[in-house]
Coordinates of C-alpha atoms in Angstrom, one line a residue:
Chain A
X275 CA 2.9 8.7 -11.4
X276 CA 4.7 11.3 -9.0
X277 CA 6.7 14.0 -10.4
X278 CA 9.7 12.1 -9.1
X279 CA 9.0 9.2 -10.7
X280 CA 7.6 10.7 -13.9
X281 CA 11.2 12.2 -14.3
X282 CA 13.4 9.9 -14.6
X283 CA 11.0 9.0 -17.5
X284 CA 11.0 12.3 -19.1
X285 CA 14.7 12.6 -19.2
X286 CA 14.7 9.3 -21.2
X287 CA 12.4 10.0 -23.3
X288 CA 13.1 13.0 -24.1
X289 CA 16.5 12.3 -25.7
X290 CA 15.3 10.2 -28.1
X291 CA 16.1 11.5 -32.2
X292 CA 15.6 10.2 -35.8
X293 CA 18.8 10.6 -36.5
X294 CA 22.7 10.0 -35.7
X295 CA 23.4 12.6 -38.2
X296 CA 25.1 16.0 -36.4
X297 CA 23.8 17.9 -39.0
X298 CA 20.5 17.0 -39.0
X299 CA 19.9 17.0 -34.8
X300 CA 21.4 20.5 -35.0
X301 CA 18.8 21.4 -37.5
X302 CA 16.1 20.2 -34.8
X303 CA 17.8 21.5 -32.2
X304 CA 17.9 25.4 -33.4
X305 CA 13.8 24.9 -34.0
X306 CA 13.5 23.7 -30.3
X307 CA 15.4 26.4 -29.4
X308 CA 13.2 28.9 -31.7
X309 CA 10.5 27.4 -30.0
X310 CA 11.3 27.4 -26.2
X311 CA 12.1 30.9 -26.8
X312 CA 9.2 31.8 -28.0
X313 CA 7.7 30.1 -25.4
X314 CA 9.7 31.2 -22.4
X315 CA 8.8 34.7 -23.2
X316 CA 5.5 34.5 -23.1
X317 CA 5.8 32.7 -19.8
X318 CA 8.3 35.6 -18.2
X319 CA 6.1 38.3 -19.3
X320 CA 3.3 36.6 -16.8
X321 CA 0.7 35.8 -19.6
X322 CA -2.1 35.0 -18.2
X323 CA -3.8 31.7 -20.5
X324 CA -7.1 31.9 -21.9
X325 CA -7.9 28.2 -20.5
X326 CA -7.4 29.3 -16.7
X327 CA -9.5 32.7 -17.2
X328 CA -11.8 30.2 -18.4
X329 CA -11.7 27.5 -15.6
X330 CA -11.7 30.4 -12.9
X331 CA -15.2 31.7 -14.9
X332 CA -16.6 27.8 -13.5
X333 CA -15.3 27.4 -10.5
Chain B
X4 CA 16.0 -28.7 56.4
X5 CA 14.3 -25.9 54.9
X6 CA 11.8 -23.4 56.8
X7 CA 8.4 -24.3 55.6
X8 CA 6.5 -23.0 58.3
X9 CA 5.3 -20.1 55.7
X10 CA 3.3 -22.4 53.6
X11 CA 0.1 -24.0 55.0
X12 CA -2.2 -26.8 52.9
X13 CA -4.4 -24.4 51.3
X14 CA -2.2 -21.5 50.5
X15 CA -2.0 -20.4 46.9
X16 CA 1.1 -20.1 45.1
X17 CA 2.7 -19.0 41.9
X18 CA 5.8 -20.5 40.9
X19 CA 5.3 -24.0 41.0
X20 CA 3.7 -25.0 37.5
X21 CA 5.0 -22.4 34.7
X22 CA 1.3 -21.8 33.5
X23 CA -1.0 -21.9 37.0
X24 CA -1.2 -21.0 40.3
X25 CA -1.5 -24.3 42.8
X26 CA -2.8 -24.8 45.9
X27 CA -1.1 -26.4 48.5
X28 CA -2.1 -29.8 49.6
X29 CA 0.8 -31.0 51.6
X30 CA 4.2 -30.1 52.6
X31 CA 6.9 -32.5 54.2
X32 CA 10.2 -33.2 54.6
X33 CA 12.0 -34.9 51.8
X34 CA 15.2 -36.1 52.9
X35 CA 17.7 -32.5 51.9
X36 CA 14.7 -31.5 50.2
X37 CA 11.1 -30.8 50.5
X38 CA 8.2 -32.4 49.0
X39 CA 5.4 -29.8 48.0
X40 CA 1.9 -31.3 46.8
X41 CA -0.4 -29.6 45.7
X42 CA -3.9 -29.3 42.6
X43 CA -3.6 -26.7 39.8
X44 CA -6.5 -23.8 40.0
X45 CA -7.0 -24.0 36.1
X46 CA -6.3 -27.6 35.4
X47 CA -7.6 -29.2 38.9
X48 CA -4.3 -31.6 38.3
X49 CA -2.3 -32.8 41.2
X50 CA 1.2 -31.8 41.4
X51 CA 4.5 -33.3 43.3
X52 CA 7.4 -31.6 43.5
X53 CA 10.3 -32.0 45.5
X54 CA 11.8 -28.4 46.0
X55 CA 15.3 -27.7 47.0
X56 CA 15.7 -25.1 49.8
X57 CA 16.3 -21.9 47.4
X58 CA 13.4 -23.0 45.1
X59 CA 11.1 -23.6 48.4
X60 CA 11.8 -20.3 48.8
X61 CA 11.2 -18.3 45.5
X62 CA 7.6 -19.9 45.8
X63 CA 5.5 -16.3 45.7
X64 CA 2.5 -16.8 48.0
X65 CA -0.7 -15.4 45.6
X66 CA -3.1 -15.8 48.8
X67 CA -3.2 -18.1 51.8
X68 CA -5.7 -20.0 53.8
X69 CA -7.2 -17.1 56.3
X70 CA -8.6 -14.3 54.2
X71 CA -8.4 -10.7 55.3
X72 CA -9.8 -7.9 53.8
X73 CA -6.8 -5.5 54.3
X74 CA -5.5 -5.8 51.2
X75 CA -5.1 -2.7 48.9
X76 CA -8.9 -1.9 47.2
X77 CA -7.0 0.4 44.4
X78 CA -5.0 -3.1 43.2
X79 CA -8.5 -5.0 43.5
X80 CA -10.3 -2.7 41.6
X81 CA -7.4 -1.9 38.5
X82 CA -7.3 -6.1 38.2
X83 CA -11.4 -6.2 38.0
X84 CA -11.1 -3.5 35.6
X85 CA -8.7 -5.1 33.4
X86 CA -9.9 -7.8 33.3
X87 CA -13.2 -6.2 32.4
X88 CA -11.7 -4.8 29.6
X89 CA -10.2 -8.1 28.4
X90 CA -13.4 -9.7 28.2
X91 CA -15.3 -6.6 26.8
X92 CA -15.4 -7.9 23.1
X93 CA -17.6 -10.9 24.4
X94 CA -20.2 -8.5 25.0
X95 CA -20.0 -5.6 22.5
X96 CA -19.9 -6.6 18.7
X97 CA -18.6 -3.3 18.3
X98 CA -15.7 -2.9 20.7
X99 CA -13.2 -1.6 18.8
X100 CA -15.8 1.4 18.1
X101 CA -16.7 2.1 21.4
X102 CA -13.0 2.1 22.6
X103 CA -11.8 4.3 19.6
X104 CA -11.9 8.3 19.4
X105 CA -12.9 8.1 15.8
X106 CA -16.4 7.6 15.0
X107 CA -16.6 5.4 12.3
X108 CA -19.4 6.3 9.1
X109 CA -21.7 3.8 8.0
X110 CA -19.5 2.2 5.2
X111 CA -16.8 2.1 7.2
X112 CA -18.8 0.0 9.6
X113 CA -20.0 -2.0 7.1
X114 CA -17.1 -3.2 5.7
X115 CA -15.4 -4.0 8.9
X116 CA -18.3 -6.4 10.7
X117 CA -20.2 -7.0 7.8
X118 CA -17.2 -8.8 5.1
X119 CA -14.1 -8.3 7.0
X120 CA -15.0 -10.0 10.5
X121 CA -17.1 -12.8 9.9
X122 CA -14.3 -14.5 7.3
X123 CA -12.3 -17.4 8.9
X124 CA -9.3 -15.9 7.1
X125 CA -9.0 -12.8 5.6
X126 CA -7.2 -12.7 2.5
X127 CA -9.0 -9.2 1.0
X128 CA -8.9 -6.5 -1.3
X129 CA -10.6 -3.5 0.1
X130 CA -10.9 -0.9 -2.5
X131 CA -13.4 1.6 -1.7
X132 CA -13.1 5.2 -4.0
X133 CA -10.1 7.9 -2.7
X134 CA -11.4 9.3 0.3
X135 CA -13.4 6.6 2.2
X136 CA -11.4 5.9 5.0
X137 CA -9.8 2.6 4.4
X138 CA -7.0 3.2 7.3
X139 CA -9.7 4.1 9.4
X140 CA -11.2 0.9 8.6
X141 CA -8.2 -1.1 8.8
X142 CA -7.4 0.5 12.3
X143 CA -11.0 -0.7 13.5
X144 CA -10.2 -4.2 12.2
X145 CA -6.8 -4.4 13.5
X146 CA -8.1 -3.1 16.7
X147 CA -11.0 -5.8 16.9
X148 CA -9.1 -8.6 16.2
X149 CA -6.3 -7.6 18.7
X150 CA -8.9 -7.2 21.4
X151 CA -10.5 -11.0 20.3
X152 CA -6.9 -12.2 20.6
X153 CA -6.6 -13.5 17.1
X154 CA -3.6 -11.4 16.0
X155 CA -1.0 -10.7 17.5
X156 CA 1.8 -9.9 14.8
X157 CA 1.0 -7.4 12.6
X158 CA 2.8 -6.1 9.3
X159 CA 1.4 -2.7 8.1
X160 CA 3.4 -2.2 4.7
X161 CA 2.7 1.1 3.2
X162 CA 4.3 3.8 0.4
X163 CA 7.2 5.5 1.2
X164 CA 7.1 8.9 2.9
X165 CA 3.8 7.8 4.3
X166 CA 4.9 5.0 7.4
X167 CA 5.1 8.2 9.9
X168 CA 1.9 9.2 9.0
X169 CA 0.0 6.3 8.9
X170 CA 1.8 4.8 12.8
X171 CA 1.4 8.2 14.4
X172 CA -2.1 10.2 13.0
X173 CA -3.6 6.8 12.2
X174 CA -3.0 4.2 14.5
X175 CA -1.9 6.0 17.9
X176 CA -3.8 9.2 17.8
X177 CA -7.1 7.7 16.5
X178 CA -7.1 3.9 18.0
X179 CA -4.2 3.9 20.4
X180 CA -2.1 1.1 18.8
X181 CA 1.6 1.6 19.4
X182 CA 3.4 0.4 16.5
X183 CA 7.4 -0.1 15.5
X184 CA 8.7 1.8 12.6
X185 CA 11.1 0.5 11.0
X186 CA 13.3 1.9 7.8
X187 CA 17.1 1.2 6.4
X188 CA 18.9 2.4 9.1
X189 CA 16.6 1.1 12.3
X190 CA 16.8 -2.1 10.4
X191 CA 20.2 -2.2 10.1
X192 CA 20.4 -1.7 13.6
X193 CA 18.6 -4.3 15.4
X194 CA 18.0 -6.7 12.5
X195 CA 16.6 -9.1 15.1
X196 CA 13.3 -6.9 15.6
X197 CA 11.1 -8.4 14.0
X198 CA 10.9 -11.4 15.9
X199 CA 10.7 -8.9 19.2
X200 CA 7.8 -10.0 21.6
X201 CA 7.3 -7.2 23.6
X202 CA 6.1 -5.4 20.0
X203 CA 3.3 -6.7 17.7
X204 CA 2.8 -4.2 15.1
X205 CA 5.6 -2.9 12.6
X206 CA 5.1 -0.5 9.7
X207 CA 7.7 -0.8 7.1
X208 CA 7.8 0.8 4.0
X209 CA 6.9 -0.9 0.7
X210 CA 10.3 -0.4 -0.7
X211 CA 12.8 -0.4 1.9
X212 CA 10.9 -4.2 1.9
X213 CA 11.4 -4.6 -2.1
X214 CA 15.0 -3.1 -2.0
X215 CA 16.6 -4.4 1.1
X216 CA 17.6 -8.0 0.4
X217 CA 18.1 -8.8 4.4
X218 CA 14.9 -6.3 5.7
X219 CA 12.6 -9.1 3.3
X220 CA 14.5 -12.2 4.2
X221 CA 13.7 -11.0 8.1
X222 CA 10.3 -10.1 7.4
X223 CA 9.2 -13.7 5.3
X224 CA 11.4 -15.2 8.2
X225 CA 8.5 -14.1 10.5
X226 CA 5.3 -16.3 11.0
X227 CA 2.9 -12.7 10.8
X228 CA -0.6 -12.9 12.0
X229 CA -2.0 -9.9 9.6
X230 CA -0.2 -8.4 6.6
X231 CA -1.8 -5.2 5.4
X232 CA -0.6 -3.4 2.3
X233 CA -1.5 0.5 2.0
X234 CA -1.9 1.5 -1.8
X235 CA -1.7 -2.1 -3.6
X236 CA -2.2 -1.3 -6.9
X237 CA 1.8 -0.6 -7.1
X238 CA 2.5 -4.5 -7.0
X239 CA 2.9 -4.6 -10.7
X240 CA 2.9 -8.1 -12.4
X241 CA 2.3 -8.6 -16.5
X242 CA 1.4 -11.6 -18.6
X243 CA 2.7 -11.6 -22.1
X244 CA 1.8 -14.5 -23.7
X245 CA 3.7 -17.5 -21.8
X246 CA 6.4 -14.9 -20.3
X247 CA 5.6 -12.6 -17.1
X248 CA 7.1 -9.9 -15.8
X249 CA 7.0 -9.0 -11.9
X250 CA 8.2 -5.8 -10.1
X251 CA 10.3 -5.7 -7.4
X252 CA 7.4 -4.7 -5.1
X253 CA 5.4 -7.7 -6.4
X254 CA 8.5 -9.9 -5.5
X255 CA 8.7 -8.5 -2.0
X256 CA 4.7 -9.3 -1.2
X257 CA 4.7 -12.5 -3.1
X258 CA 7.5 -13.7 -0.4
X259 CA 5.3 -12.5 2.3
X260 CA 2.3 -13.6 1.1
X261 CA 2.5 -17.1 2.3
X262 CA 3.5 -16.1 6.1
X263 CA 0.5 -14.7 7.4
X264 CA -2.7 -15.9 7.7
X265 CA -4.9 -12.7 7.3
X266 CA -4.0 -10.6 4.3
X267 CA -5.1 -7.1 3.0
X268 CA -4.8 -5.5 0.4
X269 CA -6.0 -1.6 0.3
X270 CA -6.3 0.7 -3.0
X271 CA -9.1 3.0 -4.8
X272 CA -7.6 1.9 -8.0
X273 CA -7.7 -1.9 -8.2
X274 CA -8.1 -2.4 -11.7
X275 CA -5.7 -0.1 -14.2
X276 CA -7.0 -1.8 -17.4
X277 CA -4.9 -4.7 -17.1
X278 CA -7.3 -8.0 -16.1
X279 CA -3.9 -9.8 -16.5
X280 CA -2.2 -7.7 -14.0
X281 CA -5.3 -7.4 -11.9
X282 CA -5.9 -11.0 -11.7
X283 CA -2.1 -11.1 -10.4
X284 CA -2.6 -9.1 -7.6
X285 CA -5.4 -11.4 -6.8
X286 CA -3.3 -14.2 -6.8
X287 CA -1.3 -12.9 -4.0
X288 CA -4.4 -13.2 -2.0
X289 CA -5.3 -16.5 -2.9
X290 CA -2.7 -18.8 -5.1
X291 CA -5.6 -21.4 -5.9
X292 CA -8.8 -19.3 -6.5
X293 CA -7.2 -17.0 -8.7
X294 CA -5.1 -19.2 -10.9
X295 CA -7.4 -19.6 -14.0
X296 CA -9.6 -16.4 -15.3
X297 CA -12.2 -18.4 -16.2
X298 CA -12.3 -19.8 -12.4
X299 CA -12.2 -16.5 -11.3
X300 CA -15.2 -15.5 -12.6
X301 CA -17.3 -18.5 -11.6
X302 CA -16.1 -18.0 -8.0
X303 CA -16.7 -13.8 -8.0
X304 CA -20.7 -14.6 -9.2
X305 CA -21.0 -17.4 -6.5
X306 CA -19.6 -15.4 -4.0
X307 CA -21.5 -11.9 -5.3
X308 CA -25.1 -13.9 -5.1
X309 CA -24.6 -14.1 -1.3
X310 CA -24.3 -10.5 -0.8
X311 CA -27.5 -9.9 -2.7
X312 CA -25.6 -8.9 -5.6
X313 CA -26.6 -9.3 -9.2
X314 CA -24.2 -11.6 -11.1
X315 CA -20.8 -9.8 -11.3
X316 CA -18.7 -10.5 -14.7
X317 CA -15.1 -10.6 -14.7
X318 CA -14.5 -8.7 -18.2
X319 CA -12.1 -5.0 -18.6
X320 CA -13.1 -3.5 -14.9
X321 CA -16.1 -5.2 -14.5
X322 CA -15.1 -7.7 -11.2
X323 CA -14.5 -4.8 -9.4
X324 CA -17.2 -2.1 -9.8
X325 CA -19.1 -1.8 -7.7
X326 CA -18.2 -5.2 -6.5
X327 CA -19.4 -6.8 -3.0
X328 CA -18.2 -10.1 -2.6
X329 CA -16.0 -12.6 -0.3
X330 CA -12.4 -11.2 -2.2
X331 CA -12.8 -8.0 -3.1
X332 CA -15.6 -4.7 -1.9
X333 CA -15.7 -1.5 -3.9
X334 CA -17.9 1.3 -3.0
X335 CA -18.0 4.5 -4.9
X336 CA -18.2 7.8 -3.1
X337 CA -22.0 8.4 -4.2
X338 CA -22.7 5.4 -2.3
X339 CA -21.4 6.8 0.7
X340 CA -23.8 8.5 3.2
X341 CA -23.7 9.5 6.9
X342 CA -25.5 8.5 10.0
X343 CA -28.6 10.5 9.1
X344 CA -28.3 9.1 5.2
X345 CA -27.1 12.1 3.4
X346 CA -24.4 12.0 1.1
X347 CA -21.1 12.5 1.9
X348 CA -19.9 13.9 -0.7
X349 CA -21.2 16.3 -3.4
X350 CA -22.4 14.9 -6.6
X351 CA -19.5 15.1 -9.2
X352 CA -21.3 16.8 -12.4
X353 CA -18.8 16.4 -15.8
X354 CA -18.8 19.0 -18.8
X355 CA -16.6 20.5 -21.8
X356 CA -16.2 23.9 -21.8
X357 CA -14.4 25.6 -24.8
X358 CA -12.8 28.2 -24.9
X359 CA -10.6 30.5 -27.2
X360 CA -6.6 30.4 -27.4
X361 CA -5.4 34.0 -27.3
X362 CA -3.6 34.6 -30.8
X363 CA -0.4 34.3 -28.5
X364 CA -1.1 30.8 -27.5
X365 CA -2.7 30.2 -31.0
X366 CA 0.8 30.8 -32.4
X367 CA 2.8 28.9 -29.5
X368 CA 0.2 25.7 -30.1
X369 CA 0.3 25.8 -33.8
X370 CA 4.1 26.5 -34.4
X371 CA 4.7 23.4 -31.9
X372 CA 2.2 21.3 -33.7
X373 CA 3.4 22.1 -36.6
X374 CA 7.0 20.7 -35.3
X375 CA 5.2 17.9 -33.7
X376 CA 3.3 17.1 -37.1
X377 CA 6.2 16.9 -39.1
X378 CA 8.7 14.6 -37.0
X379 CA 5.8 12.3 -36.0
X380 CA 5.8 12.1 -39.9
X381 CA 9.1 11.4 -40.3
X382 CA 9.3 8.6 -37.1
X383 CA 6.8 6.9 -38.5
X384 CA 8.6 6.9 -42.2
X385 CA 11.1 5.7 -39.9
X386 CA 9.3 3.1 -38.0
X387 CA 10.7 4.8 -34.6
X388 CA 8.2 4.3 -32.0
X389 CA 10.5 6.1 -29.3
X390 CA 10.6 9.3 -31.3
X391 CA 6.5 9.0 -31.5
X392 CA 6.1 8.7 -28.1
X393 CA 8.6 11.6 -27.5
X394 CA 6.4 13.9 -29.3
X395 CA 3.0 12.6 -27.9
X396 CA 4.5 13.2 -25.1
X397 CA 5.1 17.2 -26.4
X398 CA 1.6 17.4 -27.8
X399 CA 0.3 16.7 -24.0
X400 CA 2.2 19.2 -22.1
X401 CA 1.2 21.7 -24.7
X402 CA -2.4 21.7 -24.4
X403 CA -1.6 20.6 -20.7
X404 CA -0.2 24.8 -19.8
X405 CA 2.3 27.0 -20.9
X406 CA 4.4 26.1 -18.1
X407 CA 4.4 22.7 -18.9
X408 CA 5.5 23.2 -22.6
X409 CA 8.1 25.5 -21.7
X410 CA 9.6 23.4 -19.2
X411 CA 9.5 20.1 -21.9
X412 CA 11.0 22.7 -24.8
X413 CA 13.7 23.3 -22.3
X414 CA 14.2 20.0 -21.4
X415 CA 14.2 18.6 -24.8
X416 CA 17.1 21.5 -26.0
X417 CA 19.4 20.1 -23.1
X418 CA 18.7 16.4 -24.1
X419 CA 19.4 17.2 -28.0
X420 CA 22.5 19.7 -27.1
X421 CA 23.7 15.7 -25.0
X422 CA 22.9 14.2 -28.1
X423 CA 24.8 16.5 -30.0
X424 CA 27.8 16.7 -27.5
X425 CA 27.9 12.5 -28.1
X426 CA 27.7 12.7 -32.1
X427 CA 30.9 15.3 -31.8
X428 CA 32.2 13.4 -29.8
X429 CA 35.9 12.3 -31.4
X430 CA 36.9 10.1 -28.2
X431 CA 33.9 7.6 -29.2
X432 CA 33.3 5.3 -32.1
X433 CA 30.6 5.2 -34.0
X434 CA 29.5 2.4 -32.9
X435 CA 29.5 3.1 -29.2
X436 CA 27.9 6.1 -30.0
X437 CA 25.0 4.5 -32.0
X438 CA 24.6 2.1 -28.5
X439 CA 24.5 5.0 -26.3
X440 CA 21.8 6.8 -28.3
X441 CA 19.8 3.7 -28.6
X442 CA 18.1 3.5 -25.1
X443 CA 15.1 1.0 -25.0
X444 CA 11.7 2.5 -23.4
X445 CA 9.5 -0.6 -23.7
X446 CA 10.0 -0.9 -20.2
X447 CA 9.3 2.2 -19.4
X448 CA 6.7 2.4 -20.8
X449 CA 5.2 -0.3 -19.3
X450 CA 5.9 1.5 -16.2
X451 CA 3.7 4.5 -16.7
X452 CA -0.1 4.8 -16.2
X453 CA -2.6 3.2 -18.9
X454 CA -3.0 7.1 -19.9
X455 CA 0.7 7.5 -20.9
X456 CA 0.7 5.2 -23.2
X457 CA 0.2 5.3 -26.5

């Protein structure tokens, strides 16, 4: 698939939950959010990933 | 009475018989009228007309009795070389190569004059490996058969984004065919065009085809000569049990399928795993052959011995590796050499490297994993398949990069924050909001690639 057809997809997928309980997706929601932070951080301070170093080495 | 005194028994002219130039026998008065005679150059049939003054005199005279040689030697020798040209295919096999700019590699030859060519009618799947040249093949094909005469109109249906591409690098600057492009708002335009005669070839996008009602009705309103589809593995059809599904792509060939005689079919991935689906695609090409599995593969090992081919066997992806028969050729890139036999392309050499996370990364994958672990848990407690899928699809992008997990974490926070928006929602019912959250994905997952799903 294309990026524009994969994400259309995505969006769909991506909103799926276990639960119609507000409680309970705002319980997920705050460890996604823990998550992408911790994520996004690493990612703004230009970390450099130990599979590309590793790919580079190869090619 | 009319002047006749310009026309003389042996005078050739044009404009007496629609399809021949005459020459005149006798011409004689014929009461108001005047009564032209005269024998057909092609037909040798004799031919009485009486002709009324004005049509006596739109009678063009080709050549008359006394020959001169004063005419112009530039016309002479542009109609000798035309017609030189027209007749050039009787003498070189290989026209379309000698009159191209590209010079074609051996494969590419091959599959042109070897399998294409010598079948009656052409209803093929060409699907060499990604970078083989398959337009370049199709343009030598389309370019031999125009110069034989045995097309005329010609259908080029390819992806969107890529119908500029394929009329103006492919078919003008490397074969010099001229070709119609023609989208939404050129059809809506002159909705007529494809039954234009002055034009022969038209390019059309696979979906403006599949998603304009009145573009497709136009097009399977047209008697086409040769249809070729660019990228064929997109005409999705499934068998489940008795029921099938077709997409709207599928539809729009199917239509078409039945209004030309030639038909090809062009992609470098034929089979996706599907022998159903695959066997579908087939049947656009051939509605009887294909019908049956079992019929299939008797008629792919008859064919396959001709070619010098061991037997081929139509299990998983079997019919098509490899595969050199009368329906379908596959060549692989390893296969492919140049003039002077050497490979074209580099051998492809596969190996797992490992390496270690950084204890950055090491805490990013586990605490995800860990997240990932414990709902997958708790869907399948739950019998949710769509939650599963959700967080395959998470475990992917995470060992995919850091972008990629970043972007999905940020993407599923915005989708949950929706989610939570609906739930709070005191407008809606519980009901409506239970029906809003409940979207089905069977179909899309059907829609992505064998590797998405799960």
């Amino acid at each position: 698939m294309t990026e524009e057809e994969r994400e259309p997809i995505d969006q769909r997928i991506i909103r799926q939950v276990l639960s119609s309980d507000p409680a309970e997706v705002q319980q997920e929601c705050d460890e996604i959010r823990r998550l992408h932070a911790q994520a996004e951080d690493l990612l703004k301070r230009g970390h450099h990933e130990a599979k590309f170093t590793e790919l580079l080495k190869v090619l | 009475m009319a002047d006749t005194s310009h026309l003389v028994r042996g005078d050739i002219v044009s404009g007496l018989e629609p399809a021949e130039l005459v020459e005149i026998q006798r011409v004689a008065p014929f009461g108001e009228k005047v009564l032209v005679e005269g024998v057909g150059l092609s037909t040798r049939r004799y031919i009485k007309r009486p002709l009324a003054p004005d049509a006596l005199a739109s009678l063009t005279k080709v050549r008359g009795k006394a020959f001169t040689l004063k005419g112009d030697s530039s016309l002479f020798l542009l109609g000798a070389e035309a017609e030189r040209i027209r007749i050039a295919h009787q003498f070189d096999p290989l026209f379309a190569m000698s009159s191209s700019v590209e010079d074609p590699l051996p494969h590419q030859v091959e599959a042109v004059y070897r399998y294409l060519l010598p079948l009656p009618r052409i209803r093929f799947l060409l699907a060499d490996d990604t970078g083989a040249g398959k337009t370049i093949m199709t343009g030598l094909l389309i370019k031999e058969l125009l110069s034989c005469g045995v097309i005329r109109k010609i259908l080029i249906i390819t992806p969107s984004g890529l119908t500029k591409q394929r009329k103006e690098e492919e078919l003008e600057e490397k074969f010099s065919l001229h070709s119609r492009l023609v989208n939404g708002a050129s059809f809506e335009a002159e909705p007529g065009q494809f039954a234009r005669t002055e034009e022969s070839m038209f390019i059309v996008s696979i979906d403006v085809l599949a998603r304009n009602e009145s573009c497709l009705r136009a097009a399977a309103e047209t008697q086409w000569d040769l249809i070729m589809v660019d990228e064929a593995h997109k005409l999705s059809a499934y068998e489940y049990g008795s029921k099938q599904e077709e997409s709207e792509r599928y539809r729009a060939i199917k239509s078409l399928a039945r209004r030309t005689d030639h038909l090809l079919f062009l992609t470098a991935t034929p089979h996706r795993g599907r022998k159903d689906t695959f066997r579908r695609l087939l049947l656009l090409l051939d509605e009887d052959l294909f019908q049956k599995d079992e019929h299939v593969s008797d008629m792919v090992r008859e064919q396959a011995a001709q070619y010098g081919k061991a037997a081929e066997d139509f299990e998983q992806e079997q019919p098509i590796a490899k595969a050199r028969n009368r329906f379908f050729l596959r060549r692989l890139k390893e296969e492919m050499v140049d003039w002077d036999g050497r490979p074209l392309f580099r051998d492809r050499h596969t190996r797992t490297i490992g390496y270690d996370l950084t204890w950055e990364e090491k805490e990013l994958y586990d605490a995800v994993t860990a997240y990932v672990r414990s709902k997958r848990k708790e869907a399948k407690e739950k019998k949710n398949r769509n939650v599963e899928l959700t967080l395959m699809v998470m475990q992917r992008r995470l060992v995919s990069s850091l972008y990629a997990i970043t972007r999905t974490l940020h993407n599923r926070l915005s989708a949950l924050e929706q989610v939570l928006r609906l739930l709070r929602d005191p407008s809606r019912s519980e009901a409506e909001k239970k029906r809003l959250l409940r979207v089905p994905l069977t179909p899309l997952i059907r829609a992505t690639s064998p590797s998405m799903r799960i």
